[in-house]
Amino acid sequence: PTSALIFDDTGDESSAITLQTLGIDVDGALLAGSQTCRITGGIEITLHGEIDNGAVGFSERHLADAAGSNMALKGIVVNDVPGARWDFHGKLYHPTWTRLAAPVPGSLASTLNIPNARDSMLFLQDCVNWPQGGKIVVTTSHAKDTRGYNFNEEAIIATGADAVQCVSVNGETFGLVHLASPLQHYHHAGEREYQCEVGLLSRNILIQGNEKSPPTDVYPL
């Protein structure tokens, strides 16, 4: 490659290296860590796709017609040239998603005769190495799932040595994750049938759009 941008490792996820940029067009190399030396600190890249033209205001170049054929207007594009590469290696979490091993009662706690304390405890089908204070998502039990009818829930993992555990119940091994605050809705986990999924959203390397990135269509479902 002609040149390389290499991110250092701060070693501390709370003191992330931040980069505010329009978009990134890679002809050389964009690097952070490697398969044998993963980044443990934080990296946060925010893609704006706009430029402040002073009195003219902001140029929404990522909304222009050219954005349909040029992803680098608000994105990261590795061009088809010799040696060009984008190679990031952050903390390795495994698995990054699993399923519930027991239901979360939510608003049906009294009906199901399940204690409310279970709204803050997730029994998972797999043991996980997810971080304390990390963000997770628990999918809905409803057949309908749209932006206007949303029973998916995001939650924060508690902090403390016992926040994420691997436990044995009746000779079987399960993951156990304690939450900082309880879930509000029922999330199903049937035996030998459907179970809601649970995914880890947090990563120590974050690439995101700016605040203008949420859906802008006028027909929310």
Short mmCIF file of C-alpha atoms in Angstrom, two decimals:
data_model
loop_
_atom_site.label_atom_id
_atom_site.label_comp_id
_atom_site.label_asym_id
_atom_site.label_seq_id
_atom_site.Cartn_x
_atom_site.Cartn_y
_atom_site.Cartn_z
CA PRO A 1 0.00 0.00 0.00
CA THR A 2 1.04 3.59 -0.55
CA SER A 3 0.33 4.60 3.04
CA ALA A 4 -1.23 3.25 6.25
CA LEU A 5 -3.30 4.61 9.13
CA ILE A 6 -2.58 2.43 12.18
CA PHE A 7 -4.58 2.85 15.39
CA ASP A 8 -2.64 2.48 18.64
CA ASP A 9 -4.00 0.46 21.56
CA THR A 10 -4.83 2.60 24.59
CA GLY A 11 -5.34 -0.54 26.65
CA ASP A 12 -8.35 1.10 28.30
CA GLU A 13 -11.78 0.93 26.68
CA SER A 14 -12.95 3.97 28.67
CA SER A 15 -10.31 6.18 27.00
CA ALA A 16 -11.17 5.54 23.38
CA ILE A 17 -9.37 6.96 20.37
CA THR A 18 -12.01 8.98 18.49
CA LEU A 19 -12.09 9.93 14.83
CA GLN A 20 -14.70 12.29 13.34
CA THR A 21 -14.68 12.12 9.55
CA LEU A 22 -16.82 12.44 6.44
CA GLY A 23 -16.09 9.08 4.88
CA ILE A 24 -12.95 7.02 4.35
CA ASP A 25 -11.57 6.06 0.94
CA VAL A 26 -8.86 3.42 1.44
CA ASP A 27 -6.11 3.09 -1.19
CA GLY A 28 -3.49 1.99 1.37
CA ALA A 29 -4.14 0.29 4.70
CA LEU A 30 -6.49 1.02 7.62
CA LEU A 31 -5.26 -1.09 10.55
CA ALA A 32 -6.01 -1.79 14.22
CA GLY A 33 -4.51 -4.81 15.94
CA SER A 34 -4.10 -8.25 14.41
CA GLN A 35 -5.42 -11.78 14.85
CA THR A 36 -2.66 -12.52 17.37
CA CYS A 37 -2.58 -9.09 19.05
CA ARG A 38 -6.12 -7.77 19.39
CA ILE A 39 -6.99 -4.20 20.38
CA THR A 40 -8.21 -4.07 24.01
CA GLY A 41 -8.70 -0.29 24.24
CA GLY A 42 -11.48 1.66 22.60
CA ILE A 43 -11.71 3.02 19.06
CA GLU A 44 -14.69 5.11 17.95
CA ILE A 45 -15.11 6.27 14.36
CA THR A 46 -18.08 8.52 13.51
CA LEU A 47 -18.95 9.01 9.83
CA HIS A 48 -20.68 12.31 9.10
CA GLY A 49 -20.97 12.46 5.32
CA GLU A 50 -21.30 16.22 5.57
CA ILE A 51 -19.09 19.26 5.61
CA ASP A 52 -19.66 22.62 7.29
CA ASN A 53 -19.69 25.26 4.57
CA GLY A 54 -20.00 28.15 7.00
CA ALA A 55 -22.75 30.51 5.95
CA VAL A 56 -24.04 27.96 3.45
CA GLY A 57 -24.62 25.46 6.24
CA PHE A 58 -24.15 21.70 6.08
CA SER A 59 -23.79 19.90 2.79
CA GLU A 60 -25.69 16.61 3.00
CA ARG A 61 -23.44 14.99 0.44
CA HIS A 62 -24.36 11.48 1.60
CA LEU A 63 -27.95 12.20 0.47
CA ALA A 64 -26.88 13.32 -2.98
CA ASP A 65 -27.50 11.16 -6.06
CA ALA A 66 -23.78 10.42 -6.19
CA ALA A 67 -24.06 8.52 -2.89
CA GLY A 68 -25.81 5.73 -4.77
CA SER A 69 -22.56 4.85 -6.52
CA ASN A 70 -19.98 6.28 -4.09
CA MET A 71 -20.23 4.70 -0.64
CA ALA A 72 -17.20 6.67 0.54
CA LEU A 73 -19.42 9.77 0.79
CA LYS A 74 -20.54 8.33 4.12
CA GLY A 75 -18.83 5.01 4.61
CA ILE A 76 -15.52 3.17 4.48
CA VAL A 77 -14.55 1.87 1.06
CA VAL A 78 -11.49 -0.24 0.26
CA ASN A 79 -10.62 0.40 -3.37
CA ASP A 80 -9.61 -2.27 -5.83
CA VAL A 81 -5.93 -1.42 -5.91
CA PRO A 82 -2.94 -3.62 -5.03
CA GLY A 83 -2.31 -3.84 -1.28
CA ALA A 84 -5.39 -1.89 -0.18
CA ARG A 85 -6.93 -3.36 2.97
CA TRP A 86 -9.04 -2.61 6.04
CA ASP A 87 -8.07 -4.86 8.94
CA PHE A 88 -9.53 -4.31 12.45
CA HIS A 89 -9.24 -6.78 15.33
CA GLY A 90 -10.99 -5.92 18.60
CA LYS A 91 -11.82 -7.95 21.68
CA LEU A 92 -13.08 -11.44 20.86
CA TYR A 93 -16.47 -12.15 22.44
CA HIS A 94 -17.98 -15.58 22.03
CA PRO A 95 -20.68 -16.27 21.21
CA THR A 96 -21.94 -12.82 20.25
CA TRP A 97 -25.54 -14.04 20.31
CA THR A 98 -27.43 -16.92 21.87
CA ARG A 99 -30.97 -17.80 22.99
CA LEU A 100 -32.82 -17.68 26.29
CA ALA A 101 -32.81 -20.90 28.30
CA ALA A 102 -35.67 -19.66 30.53
CA PRO A 103 -38.42 -17.08 29.92
CA VAL A 104 -38.29 -13.51 31.16
CA PRO A 105 -41.67 -12.82 32.81
CA GLY A 106 -41.88 -9.05 32.41
CA SER A 107 -45.46 -7.83 32.70
CA LEU A 108 -46.72 -11.45 32.94
CA ALA A 109 -44.83 -12.26 36.15
CA SER A 110 -47.93 -12.68 38.32
CA THR A 111 -49.80 -14.63 35.62
CA LEU A 112 -46.90 -17.05 35.12
CA ASN A 113 -46.09 -17.20 38.85
CA ILE A 114 -42.47 -16.28 38.14
CA PRO A 115 -40.73 -13.89 40.57
CA ASN A 116 -40.04 -10.36 39.29
CA ALA A 117 -36.37 -10.85 40.16
CA ARG A 118 -36.12 -12.94 37.00
CA ASP A 119 -36.60 -9.76 34.93
CA SER A 120 -33.02 -8.86 35.84
CA MET A 121 -31.54 -12.34 35.32
CA LEU A 122 -31.08 -13.91 31.90
CA PHE A 123 -30.45 -17.64 31.73
CA LEU A 124 -28.79 -18.33 28.37
CA GLN A 125 -28.30 -21.51 26.38
CA ASP A 126 -24.56 -20.76 26.11
CA CYS A 127 -21.92 -19.53 28.50
CA VAL A 128 -20.64 -16.11 27.36
CA ASN A 129 -17.68 -13.85 28.10
CA TRP A 130 -19.61 -10.61 27.69
CA PRO A 131 -18.27 -7.47 29.42
CA GLN A 132 -19.63 -5.94 32.60
CA GLY A 133 -21.55 -2.80 31.69
CA GLY A 134 -21.99 -3.99 28.10
CA LYS A 135 -25.18 -3.40 26.12
CA ILE A 136 -27.36 -6.30 24.98
CA VAL A 137 -30.60 -6.76 23.07
CA VAL A 138 -33.36 -9.28 23.79
CA THR A 139 -35.67 -9.92 20.84
CA THR A 140 -39.44 -9.74 20.98
CA SER A 141 -41.83 -12.66 21.46
CA HIS A 142 -44.47 -11.02 19.28
CA ALA A 143 -45.07 -12.23 15.74
CA LYS A 144 -45.32 -8.62 14.60
CA ASP A 145 -42.05 -6.68 14.88
CA THR A 146 -41.88 -3.19 13.37
CA ARG A 147 -40.64 0.25 14.44
CA GLY A 148 -44.19 1.17 15.42
CA TYR A 149 -44.80 -2.11 17.30
CA ASN A 150 -41.52 -2.77 19.04
CA PHE A 151 -41.15 -5.09 22.02
CA ASN A 152 -37.45 -5.74 21.56
CA GLU A 153 -35.51 -4.49 24.58
CA GLU A 154 -32.01 -3.19 25.10
CA ALA A 155 -30.39 -3.54 28.51
CA ILE A 156 -27.09 -2.98 30.29
CA ILE A 157 -25.19 -5.80 31.95
CA ALA A 158 -24.58 -5.20 35.66
CA THR A 159 -21.12 -4.57 37.05
CA GLY A 160 -19.46 -6.83 39.59
CA ALA A 161 -17.58 -10.11 39.64
CA ASP A 162 -20.78 -12.19 39.40
CA ALA A 163 -22.48 -10.16 36.64
CA VAL A 164 -21.68 -12.79 33.99
CA GLN A 165 -21.44 -16.40 35.07
CA CYS A 166 -21.47 -19.97 33.80
CA VAL A 167 -23.78 -22.04 36.02
CA SER A 168 -24.84 -25.69 36.27
CA VAL A 169 -28.53 -26.58 36.63
CA ASN A 170 -29.60 -30.23 36.85
CA GLY A 171 -26.33 -31.30 35.27
CA GLU A 172 -26.58 -28.86 32.34
CA THR A 173 -24.44 -25.75 31.82
CA PHE A 174 -25.99 -22.36 31.11
CA GLY A 175 -24.91 -18.75 30.92
CA LEU A 176 -26.28 -16.37 33.54
CA VAL A 177 -26.24 -12.63 32.96
CA HIS A 178 -27.40 -10.11 35.58
CA LEU A 179 -28.83 -6.81 34.30
CA ALA A 180 -28.43 -3.35 35.77
CA SER A 181 -32.20 -2.79 35.50
CA PRO A 182 -35.11 -5.17 34.85
CA LEU A 183 -36.70 -5.86 31.48
CA GLN A 184 -40.29 -4.67 31.02
CA HIS A 185 -41.76 -7.20 28.59
CA TYR A 186 -42.27 -10.94 28.43
CA HIS A 187 -39.67 -12.84 26.39
CA HIS A 188 -40.50 -16.43 25.54
CA ALA A 189 -38.25 -19.46 25.98
CA GLY A 190 -40.12 -22.70 25.38
CA GLU A 191 -38.70 -26.17 25.77
CA ARG A 192 -37.90 -27.81 22.43
CA GLU A 193 -39.51 -24.90 20.53
CA TYR A 194 -39.10 -21.13 20.14
CA GLN A 195 -36.74 -19.12 22.35
CA CYS A 196 -36.05 -15.39 22.09
CA GLU A 197 -32.57 -14.42 20.97
CA VAL A 198 -30.10 -12.41 23.03
CA GLY A 199 -27.25 -10.53 21.36
CA LEU A 200 -24.29 -8.50 22.55
CA LEU A 201 -24.34 -5.00 21.04
CA SER A 202 -21.22 -3.59 22.69
CA ARG A 203 -17.85 -3.72 20.96
CA ASN A 204 -14.61 -1.98 21.87
CA ILE A 205 -14.26 -0.91 18.21
CA LEU A 206 -17.27 1.18 17.18
CA ILE A 207 -17.96 2.49 13.67
CA GLN A 208 -21.13 4.55 13.53
CA GLY A 209 -23.03 7.16 11.57
CA ASN A 210 -23.75 10.56 13.06
CA GLU A 211 -27.05 11.65 14.61
CA LYS A 212 -28.58 12.04 11.13
CA SER A 213 -28.29 8.32 10.42
CA PRO A 214 -31.62 6.92 11.75
CA PRO A 215 -34.28 6.01 9.14
CA THR A 216 -35.85 9.05 7.51
CA ASP A 217 -38.69 7.46 5.51
CA VAL A 218 -42.15 8.88 6.05
CA TYR A 219 -43.88 5.49 6.16
CA PRO A 220 -42.89 3.84 9.47
CA LEU A 221 -44.46 0.41 9.80
#
